């Protein structure tokens, strides 16, 4: 079969544009109303998206006076969405820095059971500096240390998910045997950061382990993704950097002994779509006119770990010296590099840069007709920049509906996207194998021993 695209819907606020909530087409439901998320997930499932995704930050943003974000805790939302859908994959963000591996392993295994095999975890180390103030107040752990801790965290959660064999539960009520004790193992982990005895207090989940998603793009982030991620989210403002990222990550995955096609790369795409290009651009301008540049300035400051941009005039072309060196930034380092790449290339004014970032915070923003958007998707897909896309509609639900009704059918006609779900689990949508566990290895060894003994 022809290689096909994967599409994830990134649910965020009333749309990814910073001013989406003020636009007349945005949903009237507040972001604390679960019906808002259920409705969007059902629309995405009807359009055959692979998955929906919720991001998360562990502190209130400094721009709350002028900007609603996604408020409900994502894992909790997924439990509700799981009950209102049956096929679509469910991805939630959770932090390796600010939780314990045992908690997280239970939560995602639970979502996988509740959804019959549709759960995925977006692994983040949490870049937002103010989050540290809500978790002990000892200050933000450095970028490098967050990843070192994350590595050990991964070792523990994987061991916990593997601590039950698939066939551990017998549930034989007549003889009174619930589980085979020899098919459940402690993990006895003792490391620099975590001490966890295990096993997990829950049977192995339908997908074996939840699907693992990652979105770090710094050098350390890329190595982490190459080792652990089944799917990788990434932000690019140009196809050239997306291609460079794609090639590098596939190479790194291969050097980890993994099949590169089993690490899906999904760059963000925020398309404003209308019947004509002029109408799409007019709509984009209309939403942009609702933004407040002081909100943008605060967000930019957050991206650069709190750097002060208040003295910069709005209308003079920017230069790289107006920004701190990305290597010194302890927040989302790769996004600062994306921004600096744009500044070097286009020399925008601060007003122009903030206008662009208002669209989708540093992801690829475009406005066009359904044909133009489908063309762009196909071009990135066949030209080594993407295995699919993280679709970030600027206005929700309006621009999701246009994408589903107008762009997806073009992709389907070109045989680039599914016309029905062929599986029920997210692993199947993503074309991923089932993870093997220590028990599979034991079963395989036992079979081998029997065969050898037979000879
Ligand atoms: C699509 C996407 C979604 C992300 N969602 C979150 C999130 O929910 N919470 C978070 O702390 N970081 C999030 N990030 C940030 C990344 O996890 C990572 O911290 C950031 O890209 C910086 O990576 P680096 O530290 O390797 O440079 C997201 C990034 C992308 C591209």
Tab-separated table of C-alpha atoms and ligand atoms in Angstrom:
chain	number	residue	atom	x	y	z
A	1	UNK	CA	0.000	0.000	0.000
A	2	UNK	CA	1.095	3.562	-0.708
A	3	UNK	CA	2.701	5.266	2.313
A	4	UNK	CA	-0.002	7.268	4.107
A	5	UNK	CA	-0.063	10.371	6.226
A	6	UNK	CA	-0.776	10.516	9.956
A	7	UNK	CA	-2.866	13.384	11.253
A	8	UNK	CA	-3.067	14.446	14.867
A	9	UNK	CA	-5.420	17.185	16.050
A	10	UNK	CA	-3.815	19.468	18.639
A	11	UNK	CA	-6.604	20.781	20.885
A	12	UNK	CA	-5.681	24.125	22.335
A	13	UNK	CA	-7.794	26.919	23.775
A	14	UNK	CA	-10.490	28.077	21.304
A	15	UNK	CA	-7.979	27.591	18.526
A	16	UNK	CA	-4.243	28.026	18.143
A	17	UNK	CA	-4.362	31.672	17.250
A	18	UNK	CA	-3.742	33.706	20.379
A	19	UNK	CA	-6.873	35.809	19.690
A	20	UNK	CA	-9.099	32.863	18.669
A	21	UNK	CA	-11.269	33.158	21.782
A	22	UNK	CA	-12.300	36.675	20.742
A	23	UNK	CA	-13.346	35.702	17.226
A	24	UNK	CA	-17.113	35.385	16.607
A	25	UNK	CA	-16.781	31.859	15.156
A	26	UNK	CA	-15.085	30.397	18.224
A	27	UNK	CA	-17.054	28.017	20.448
A	28	UNK	CA	-19.110	29.758	23.155
A	29	UNK	CA	-18.329	26.949	25.623
A	30	UNK	CA	-15.806	27.797	28.348
A	31	UNK	CA	-12.569	25.788	28.447
A	32	UNK	CA	-13.641	24.208	31.722
A	33	UNK	CA	-16.671	22.596	30.041
A	34	UNK	CA	-15.876	18.962	29.171
A	35	UNK	CA	-18.457	19.050	26.371
A	36	UNK	CA	-16.081	21.308	24.450
A	37	UNK	CA	-13.369	18.596	24.303
A	38	UNK	CA	-15.827	15.756	23.701
A	39	UNK	CA	-17.333	17.610	20.762
A	40	UNK	CA	-13.943	18.345	19.180
A	41	UNK	CA	-12.713	14.772	19.641
A	42	UNK	CA	-15.899	13.416	18.066
A	43	UNK	CA	-15.491	15.742	15.095
A	44	UNK	CA	-11.866	14.608	14.716
A	45	UNK	CA	-12.888	10.953	14.919
A	46	UNK	CA	-15.571	11.467	12.254
A	47	UNK	CA	-12.811	12.931	10.044
A	48	UNK	CA	-10.585	9.857	10.727
A	49	UNK	CA	-7.726	11.673	12.473
A	50	UNK	CA	-5.204	9.279	14.070
A	51	UNK	CA	-5.368	11.058	17.405
A	52	UNK	CA	-6.153	14.135	19.468
A	53	UNK	CA	-3.588	15.761	21.714
A	54	UNK	CA	-3.638	17.978	24.800
A	55	UNK	CA	-0.606	19.977	25.940
A	56	UNK	CA	0.006	20.993	29.546
A	57	UNK	CA	1.864	23.529	31.628
A	58	UNK	CA	2.248	23.362	35.383
A	59	UNK	CA	1.827	27.038	36.207
A	60	UNK	CA	-0.601	29.811	35.351
A	61	UNK	CA	0.612	31.901	32.406
A	62	UNK	CA	1.523	35.545	33.067
A	63	UNK	CA	-0.936	36.631	30.358
A	64	UNK	CA	-4.104	35.295	32.020
A	65	UNK	CA	-5.762	38.727	31.951
A	66	UNK	CA	-5.914	38.610	28.151
A	67	UNK	CA	-5.590	34.932	27.179
A	68	UNK	CA	-7.530	31.803	28.108
A	69	UNK	CA	-5.592	28.566	27.675
A	70	UNK	CA	-6.497	24.916	27.960
A	71	UNK	CA	-7.425	24.611	31.587
A	72	UNK	CA	-8.527	21.099	32.483
A	73	UNK	CA	-5.885	18.566	33.499
A	74	UNK	CA	-5.212	16.517	30.319
A	75	UNK	CA	-5.171	12.943	31.659
A	76	UNK	CA	-8.517	13.558	33.353
A	77	UNK	CA	-9.910	14.951	30.087
A	78	UNK	CA	-8.734	11.866	28.189
A	79	UNK	CA	-10.689	9.597	30.527
A	80	UNK	CA	-13.856	11.461	29.593
A	81	UNK	CA	-12.988	11.625	25.879
A	82	UNK	CA	-12.309	7.867	25.900
A	83	UNK	CA	-15.928	7.263	26.884
A	84	UNK	CA	-17.309	9.513	24.153
A	85	UNK	CA	-15.240	8.055	21.276
A	86	UNK	CA	-14.229	4.573	20.137
A	87	UNK	CA	-11.395	4.738	17.609
A	88	UNK	CA	-9.377	7.924	17.832
A	89	UNK	CA	-6.029	7.912	19.680
A	90	UNK	CA	-5.720	9.979	22.864
A	91	UNK	CA	-2.481	11.805	23.650
A	92	UNK	CA	-1.887	13.748	26.866
A	93	UNK	CA	1.153	15.612	28.107
A	94	UNK	CA	2.722	14.822	31.462
A	95	UNK	CA	6.020	15.886	32.950
A	96	UNK	CA	8.961	13.699	33.965
A	97	UNK	CA	10.265	16.498	36.194
A	98	UNK	CA	7.233	17.066	38.391
A	99	UNK	CA	5.673	13.663	39.023
A	100	UNK	CA	6.704	10.209	40.171
A	101	UNK	CA	7.111	7.360	37.659
A	102	UNK	CA	4.738	5.101	39.587
A	103	UNK	CA	1.942	7.716	39.411
A	104	UNK	CA	2.446	8.313	35.732
A	105	UNK	CA	2.689	4.629	34.786
A	106	UNK	CA	-0.622	3.965	36.547
A	107	UNK	CA	-2.377	6.953	35.017
A	108	UNK	CA	-1.484	6.147	31.421
A	109	UNK	CA	-2.029	2.397	31.857
A	110	UNK	CA	-5.480	3.289	33.222
A	111	UNK	CA	-6.279	5.474	30.200
A	112	UNK	CA	-5.121	2.665	27.923
A	113	UNK	CA	-7.476	0.224	29.682
A	114	UNK	CA	-10.357	2.718	29.745
A	115	UNK	CA	-9.972	3.486	26.025
A	116	UNK	CA	-9.254	-0.111	24.938
A	117	UNK	CA	-5.795	0.670	23.669
A	118	UNK	CA	-5.793	4.286	22.494
A	119	UNK	CA	-3.561	6.039	25.048
A	120	UNK	CA	-0.346	7.920	24.367
A	121	UNK	CA	1.907	10.010	26.569
A	122	UNK	CA	3.586	13.190	25.327
A	123	UNK	CA	6.769	13.095	27.411
A	124	UNK	CA	7.907	16.550	28.486
A	125	UNK	CA	10.547	17.685	30.919
A	126	UNK	CA	8.595	20.991	31.431
A	127	UNK	CA	10.367	24.071	30.153
A	128	UNK	CA	8.262	26.697	31.938
A	129	UNK	CA	10.424	28.286	34.644
A	130	UNK	CA	7.503	29.209	36.921
A	131	UNK	CA	6.408	25.546	37.197
A	132	UNK	CA	9.345	24.980	39.593
A	133	UNK	CA	7.738	27.449	42.022
A	134	UNK	CA	4.728	25.134	42.333
A	135	UNK	CA	6.841	22.074	43.069
A	136	UNK	CA	9.065	22.776	46.039
A	137	UNK	CA	10.332	26.205	44.980
A	138	UNK	CA	13.979	25.129	44.751
A	139	UNK	CA	14.293	26.752	41.313
A	140	UNK	CA	14.222	25.320	37.818
A	141	UNK	CA	16.356	22.236	37.186
A	142	UNK	CA	18.766	22.910	34.294
A	143	UNK	CA	17.908	21.799	30.761
A	144	UNK	CA	20.606	19.075	30.844
A	145	UNK	CA	19.609	17.756	34.278
A	146	UNK	CA	15.937	17.605	33.317
A	147	UNK	CA	16.820	15.227	30.495
A	148	UNK	CA	19.163	13.105	32.687
A	149	UNK	CA	16.357	12.703	35.198
A	150	UNK	CA	13.944	12.014	32.308
A	151	UNK	CA	16.125	9.126	31.130
A	152	UNK	CA	15.897	7.374	34.474
A	153	UNK	CA	12.179	8.135	34.616
A	154	UNK	CA	11.724	6.331	31.280
A	155	UNK	CA	13.621	3.282	32.490
A	156	UNK	CA	11.300	3.034	35.493
A	157	UNK	CA	7.968	3.543	33.708
A	158	UNK	CA	8.834	1.079	30.961
A	159	UNK	CA	9.808	-1.540	33.559
A	160	UNK	CA	6.542	-0.902	35.415
A	161	UNK	CA	4.429	-1.287	32.259
A	162	UNK	CA	6.303	-4.509	31.539
A	163	UNK	CA	5.939	-5.872	35.065
A	164	UNK	CA	2.876	-7.937	34.152
A	165	UNK	CA	2.960	-10.518	31.376
A	166	UNK	CA	0.061	-10.344	28.917
A	167	UNK	CA	-1.160	-13.731	30.185
A	168	UNK	CA	-0.741	-13.005	33.922
A	169	UNK	CA	-4.473	-12.718	34.601
A	170	UNK	CA	-6.324	-16.060	34.663
A	171	UNK	CA	-9.540	-14.857	36.355
A	172	UNK	CA	-10.754	-18.418	36.881
A	173	UNK	CA	-13.593	-17.951	39.303
A	174	UNK	CA	-14.406	-21.686	39.547
A	175	UNK	CA	-10.994	-22.654	40.912
A	176	UNK	CA	-10.371	-19.301	42.636
A	177	UNK	CA	-7.220	-18.366	40.724
A	178	UNK	CA	-7.013	-14.722	39.713
A	179	UNK	CA	-3.437	-14.280	38.486
A	180	UNK	CA	-0.251	-16.257	37.924
A	181	UNK	CA	2.223	-14.843	40.411
A	182	UNK	CA	5.180	-16.037	38.315
A	183	UNK	CA	3.980	-13.782	35.455
A	184	UNK	CA	4.117	-10.618	37.593
A	185	UNK	CA	7.543	-9.264	38.558
A	186	UNK	CA	8.995	-6.649	40.857
A	187	UNK	CA	11.279	-4.155	39.156
A	188	UNK	CA	13.477	-3.279	42.176
A	189	UNK	CA	14.780	-0.082	40.639
A	190	UNK	CA	17.382	1.871	42.640
A	191	UNK	CA	18.818	4.816	40.759
A	192	UNK	CA	20.102	8.344	41.301
A	193	UNK	CA	16.610	9.859	41.372
A	194	UNK	CA	14.091	7.064	41.879
A	195	UNK	CA	13.669	4.009	44.062
A	196	UNK	CA	10.731	1.906	42.931
A	197	UNK	CA	10.037	-1.689	43.908
A	198	UNK	CA	7.087	-2.438	41.621
A	199	UNK	CA	5.370	-4.312	40.134
A	200	UNK	CA	2.643	-1.983	38.859
A	201	UNK	CA	-0.614	-2.618	40.689
A	202	UNK	CA	-2.527	-3.126	37.456
A	203	UNK	CA	-2.499	-5.733	34.669
A	204	UNK	CA	-0.595	-5.037	31.436
A	205	UNK	CA	-2.439	-2.507	29.300
A	206	UNK	CA	-4.007	-3.329	25.903
A	207	UNK	CA	-1.208	-1.719	23.872
A	208	UNK	CA	1.472	-3.318	26.074
A	209	UNK	CA	2.723	0.164	26.795
A	210	UNK	CA	1.010	3.426	25.913
A	211	UNK	CA	2.365	4.948	22.688
A	212	UNK	CA	5.215	7.349	23.472
A	213	UNK	CA	5.292	10.834	21.957
A	214	UNK	CA	8.001	13.426	22.461
A	215	UNK	CA	8.545	16.999	21.366
A	216	UNK	CA	12.014	18.103	22.415
A	217	UNK	CA	14.050	19.388	19.501
A	218	UNK	CA	17.357	20.492	21.072
A	219	UNK	CA	20.298	18.124	20.562
A	220	UNK	CA	19.529	16.426	23.869
A	221	UNK	CA	15.812	16.387	23.048
A	222	UNK	CA	16.478	14.761	19.678
A	223	UNK	CA	18.604	12.016	21.213
A	224	UNK	CA	15.894	11.394	23.797
A	225	UNK	CA	13.240	11.182	21.051
A	226	UNK	CA	15.397	8.874	18.922
A	227	UNK	CA	15.655	6.495	21.847
A	228	UNK	CA	12.102	6.537	23.193
A	229	UNK	CA	9.531	8.156	20.911
A	230	UNK	CA	7.082	6.405	18.621
A	231	UNK	CA	5.969	9.804	17.337
A	232	UNK	CA	7.661	13.198	17.490
A	233	UNK	CA	5.986	16.599	17.467
A	234	UNK	CA	8.114	19.443	16.213
A	235	UNK	CA	7.768	23.156	15.404
A	236	UNK	CA	9.182	24.728	12.233
A	237	UNK	CA	8.627	28.025	10.524
A	238	UNK	CA	10.190	26.808	7.262
A	239	UNK	CA	10.259	23.575	5.269
A	240	UNK	CA	14.076	23.674	5.117
A	241	UNK	CA	14.483	23.344	8.902
A	242	UNK	CA	11.744	20.680	9.004
A	243	UNK	CA	13.694	18.623	6.427
A	244	UNK	CA	16.914	19.027	8.384
A	245	UNK	CA	15.153	17.909	11.580
A	246	UNK	CA	13.503	14.949	9.817
A	247	UNK	CA	16.775	13.665	8.353
A	248	UNK	CA	18.636	14.132	11.621
A	249	UNK	CA	16.040	12.390	13.766
A	250	UNK	CA	15.707	9.417	11.397
A	251	UNK	CA	19.508	9.103	11.392
A	252	UNK	CA	19.614	9.233	15.201
A	253	UNK	CA	16.831	6.622	15.426
A	254	UNK	CA	18.801	4.305	13.143
A	255	UNK	CA	21.906	4.807	15.262
A	256	UNK	CA	19.847	3.665	18.277
A	257	UNK	CA	19.146	0.440	16.379
A	258	UNK	CA	15.571	1.437	15.580
A	259	UNK	CA	13.765	1.299	12.251
A	260	UNK	CA	13.480	4.950	11.162
A	261	UNK	CA	9.967	4.428	9.757
A	262	UNK	CA	8.817	3.451	13.258
A	263	UNK	CA	9.569	6.960	14.541
A	264	UNK	CA	6.872	9.192	13.053
A	265	UNK	CA	7.698	12.865	12.657
A	266	UNK	CA	4.746	15.240	12.834
A	267	UNK	CA	5.508	18.963	12.420
A	268	UNK	CA	2.897	21.484	13.480
A	269	UNK	CA	0.739	23.103	10.792
A	270	UNK	CA	-1.733	25.892	11.446
A	271	UNK	CA	-3.689	26.592	8.255
A	272	UNK	CA	-6.298	29.330	7.833
A	273	UNK	CA	-8.484	27.980	5.043
A	274	UNK	CA	-11.094	29.653	2.834
A	275	UNK	CA	-12.550	29.290	-0.671
A	276	UNK	CA	-10.062	31.757	-2.148
A	277	UNK	CA	-6.556	32.725	-1.088
A	278	UNK	CA	-7.680	36.331	-0.672
A	279	UNK	CA	-10.483	35.285	1.687
A	280	UNK	CA	-8.110	33.103	3.713
A	281	UNK	CA	-5.655	35.980	4.090
A	282	UNK	CA	-8.455	38.381	4.990
A	283	UNK	CA	-9.645	35.997	7.718
A	284	UNK	CA	-6.073	35.636	9.015
A	285	UNK	CA	-5.735	39.458	9.167
A	286	UNK	CA	-9.115	39.753	10.877
A	287	UNK	CA	-7.972	37.422	13.689
A	288	UNK	CA	-4.530	39.035	13.873
A	289	UNK	CA	-6.178	42.426	14.382
A	290	UNK	CA	-7.621	41.087	17.649
A	291	UNK	CA	-4.181	40.430	19.175
A	292	UNK	CA	-2.485	42.532	21.823
A	293	UNK	CA	1.249	43.003	21.231
A	294	UNK	CA	1.920	43.294	24.989
A	295	UNK	CA	0.535	39.746	25.464
A	296	UNK	CA	2.888	38.596	22.710
A	297	UNK	CA	5.820	40.321	24.403
A	298	UNK	CA	5.067	38.463	27.662
A	299	UNK	CA	4.867	35.138	25.844
A	300	UNK	CA	8.131	35.796	24.037
A	301	UNK	CA	9.734	36.548	27.366
A	302	UNK	CA	8.407	33.219	28.752
A	303	UNK	CA	9.893	31.334	25.791
A	304	UNK	CA	13.296	32.869	26.559
A	305	UNK	CA	13.163	31.920	30.240
A	306	UNK	CA	11.924	35.359	31.426
A	307	UNK	CA	14.307	37.539	29.350
A	308	UNK	CA	13.196	41.192	29.366
A	309	UNK	CA	12.071	42.428	25.925
A	310	UNK	CA	10.146	45.451	27.265
A	311	UNK	CA	12.652	48.018	25.919
A	312	UNK	CA	12.479	46.785	22.292
A	313	UNK	CA	10.558	49.128	19.962
A	314	UNK	CA	7.778	47.468	17.996
A	315	UNK	CA	8.697	48.791	14.559
A	316	UNK	CA	12.470	48.487	14.083
A	317	UNK	CA	13.892	45.398	12.320
A	318	UNK	CA	15.172	42.874	14.848
A	319	UNK	CA	18.667	41.465	14.948
A	320	UNK	CA	19.978	38.329	16.725
A	321	UNK	CA	21.737	40.545	19.310
A	322	UNK	CA	18.295	41.553	20.606
A	323	UNK	CA	17.954	37.982	21.947
A	324	UNK	CA	19.863	35.944	24.514
A	325	UNK	CA	22.023	33.087	23.214
A	326	UNK	CA	19.756	29.982	22.932
A	327	UNK	CA	22.504	27.912	24.578
A	328	UNK	CA	21.985	29.968	27.758
A	329	UNK	CA	18.199	29.446	27.773
A	330	UNK	CA	16.984	26.884	30.295
A	331	UNK	CA	13.412	26.902	28.942
A	332	UNK	CA	12.293	25.558	25.518
A	333	UNK	CA	15.673	25.836	23.839
A	334	UNK	CA	14.751	24.512	20.400
A	335	UNK	CA	11.858	26.989	20.029
A	336	UNK	CA	14.229	29.873	20.737
A	337	UNK	CA	16.403	28.554	17.882
A	338	UNK	CA	13.371	28.457	15.559
A	339	UNK	CA	12.637	32.092	16.412
A	340	UNK	CA	16.249	33.186	15.920
A	341	UNK	CA	16.397	31.403	12.565
A	342	UNK	CA	13.436	33.507	11.423
A	343	UNK	CA	15.012	36.709	12.771
A	344	UNK	CA	18.284	36.016	10.902
A	345	UNK	CA	16.473	35.113	7.692
A	346	UNK	CA	13.721	37.773	7.504
A	347	UNK	CA	14.800	40.560	9.910
A	348	UNK	CA	11.169	41.157	10.991
A	349	UNK	CA	10.185	43.993	13.301
A	350	UNK	CA	9.057	42.944	16.796
A	351	UNK	CA	5.458	43.692	15.743
A	352	UNK	CA	5.795	41.365	12.737
A	353	UNK	CA	7.477	38.637	14.783
A	354	UNK	CA	4.778	38.805	17.464
A	355	UNK	CA	2.106	38.705	14.748
A	356	UNK	CA	3.635	35.536	13.364
A	357	UNK	CA	4.033	33.914	16.788
A	358	UNK	CA	0.429	34.837	17.651
A	359	UNK	CA	-0.657	32.441	14.898
A	360	UNK	CA	0.666	29.257	16.474
A	361	UNK	CA	3.579	30.047	18.809
A	362	UNK	CA	6.356	29.254	16.322
A	363	UNK	CA	4.734	26.480	14.295
A	364	UNK	CA	4.184	26.765	10.548
A	365	UNK	CA	1.333	29.184	9.839
A	366	UNK	CA	-0.228	29.589	6.413
A	367	UNK	CA	-3.414	30.834	4.748
A	368	UNK	CA	-4.837	29.398	1.544
A	369	UNK	CA	-7.432	27.367	-0.284
A	370	UNK	CA	-8.061	23.676	0.506
A	371	UNK	CA	-6.087	22.732	-2.635
A	372	UNK	CA	-3.120	24.865	-1.555
A	373	UNK	CA	-3.101	23.329	1.927
A	374	UNK	CA	-3.352	19.786	0.526
A	375	UNK	CA	-0.532	20.631	-1.875
A	376	UNK	CA	1.676	21.840	0.961
A	377	UNK	CA	0.939	18.722	3.018
A	378	UNK	CA	1.778	16.428	0.118
A	379	UNK	CA	4.941	18.365	-0.692
A	380	UNK	CA	6.326	18.138	2.868
A	381	UNK	CA	5.257	14.491	3.075
A	382	UNK	CA	6.969	13.318	-0.121
A	383	UNK	CA	9.957	15.619	0.180
A	384	UNK	CA	11.383	14.268	3.441
A	385	UNK	CA	9.980	16.822	5.888
A	386	UNK	CA	7.101	14.924	7.552
A	387	UNK	CA	5.362	11.577	8.101
A	388	UNK	CA	2.184	13.477	8.840
A	389	UNK	CA	1.114	16.626	10.658
A	390	UNK	CA	0.117	17.962	13.984
A	391	UNK	CA	-2.885	19.975	12.787
A	392	UNK	CA	-3.356	23.155	14.814
A	393	UNK	CA	-6.537	24.913	13.609
A	394	UNK	CA	-6.286	28.647	14.298
A	395	UNK	CA	-10.005	28.748	15.192
A	396	UNK	CA	-11.928	25.908	16.860
A	397	UNK	CA	-14.142	24.336	15.798
A	398	UNK	CA	-14.607	26.350	12.575
A	399	UNK	CA	-11.206	25.759	10.972
A	400	UNK	CA	-11.155	22.090	12.038
A	401	UNK	CA	-14.430	21.627	10.195
A	402	UNK	CA	-13.113	23.288	7.040
A	403	UNK	CA	-9.964	21.148	7.177
A	404	UNK	CA	-12.028	17.968	7.646
A	405	UNK	CA	-14.601	18.774	4.986
A	406	UNK	CA	-12.331	20.305	2.350
A	407	UNK	CA	-8.701	19.242	2.789
A	408	UNK	CA	-9.020	15.638	3.977
A	409	UNK	CA	-11.107	14.532	0.940
A	410	UNK	CA	-8.383	15.871	-1.391
A	411	UNK	CA	-5.763	13.892	0.542
A	412	UNK	CA	-7.988	10.819	0.360
A	413	UNK	CA	-8.471	11.187	-3.405
A	414	UNK	CA	-4.688	11.268	-3.716
A	415	UNK	CA	-4.553	8.081	-1.587
A	416	UNK	CA	-2.494	9.900	1.011
A	417	UNK	CA	-4.939	9.448	3.888
A	418	UNK	CA	-7.180	6.638	5.146
A	419	UNK	CA	-10.840	6.432	4.122
A	420	UNK	CA	-11.739	4.348	7.178
A	421	UNK	CA	-10.087	3.168	10.392
A	422	UNK	CA	-8.658	-0.293	9.874
A	423	UNK	CA	-7.716	-0.892	13.515
A	424	UNK	CA	-9.054	0.084	16.899
A	425	UNK	CA	-5.835	0.901	18.776
A	426	UNK	CA	-3.515	3.868	18.325
A	427	UNK	CA	-0.578	1.527	17.617
A	428	UNK	CA	-2.533	0.276	14.623
A	429	UNK	CA	-3.344	3.768	13.333
A	430	UNK	CA	0.342	4.709	13.640
A	431	UNK	CA	1.519	1.392	12.132
A	432	UNK	CA	3.619	0.558	15.185
A	433	UNK	CA	4.570	-2.904	16.459
A	434	UNK	CA	3.535	-4.186	19.886
A	435	UNK	CA	6.341	-3.716	22.415
A	436	UNK	CA	8.032	-6.852	23.615
A	437	UNK	CA	8.596	-7.301	27.328
A	438	UNK	CA	10.885	-9.292	29.544
A	439	UNK	CA	8.158	-11.951	29.704
A	440	UNK	CA	8.091	-12.382	25.917
A	441	UNK	CA	11.804	-12.915	26.135
A	442	UNK	CA	11.292	-15.544	28.848
A	443	UNK	CA	8.595	-17.293	26.803
A	444	UNK	CA	10.870	-17.288	23.796
A	445	UNK	CA	13.763	-18.729	25.833
A	446	UNK	CA	11.505	-21.417	27.327
A	447	UNK	CA	10.337	-22.398	23.829
A	448	UNK	CA	13.930	-22.547	22.655
A	449	UNK	CA	14.945	-24.706	25.627
A	450	UNK	CA	12.046	-27.069	24.967
A	451	UNK	CA	12.986	-27.281	21.290
A	452	UNK	CA	16.641	-27.935	22.167
A	453	UNK	CA	15.605	-30.564	24.752
A	454	UNK	CA	13.361	-32.161	22.105
A	455	UNK	CA	16.303	-32.490	19.737
B	1	LIG	C1	3.660	20.272	19.492
B	1	LIG	C2	4.415	20.512	20.756
B	1	LIG	C3	3.751	20.372	21.954
B	1	LIG	C4	4.418	20.594	23.155
B	1	LIG	N1	3.718	20.478	24.311
B	1	LIG	C5	4.333	20.756	25.469
B	1	LIG	C6	3.620	20.726	26.681
B	1	LIG	O1	2.449	20.417	26.695
B	1	LIG	N2	4.274	21.040	27.828
B	1	LIG	C7	5.605	21.374	27.856
B	1	LIG	O2	6.141	21.640	28.924
B	1	LIG	N3	6.328	21.423	26.711
B	1	LIG	C8	5.704	21.135	25.527
B	1	LIG	N4	6.402	21.200	24.375
B	1	LIG	C9	7.811	21.561	24.443
B	1	LIG	C10	8.725	20.380	24.285
B	1	LIG	O3	8.402	19.287	25.070
B	1	LIG	C11	10.147	20.803	24.583
B	1	LIG	O4	10.306	21.139	25.920
B	1	LIG	C12	10.493	21.991	23.773
B	1	LIG	O5	10.234	21.722	22.401
B	1	LIG	C13	11.928	22.317	23.948
B	1	LIG	O6	12.685	21.213	23.611
B	1	LIG	P1	14.138	21.176	24.013
B	1	LIG	O7	14.146	21.412	25.471
B	1	LIG	O8	14.668	19.809	23.634
B	1	LIG	O9	14.758	22.271	23.251
B	1	LIG	C14	5.781	20.959	23.155
B	1	LIG	C15	6.449	21.094	21.928
B	1	LIG	C16	5.789	20.872	20.741
B	1	LIG	C17	6.538	20.995	19.438
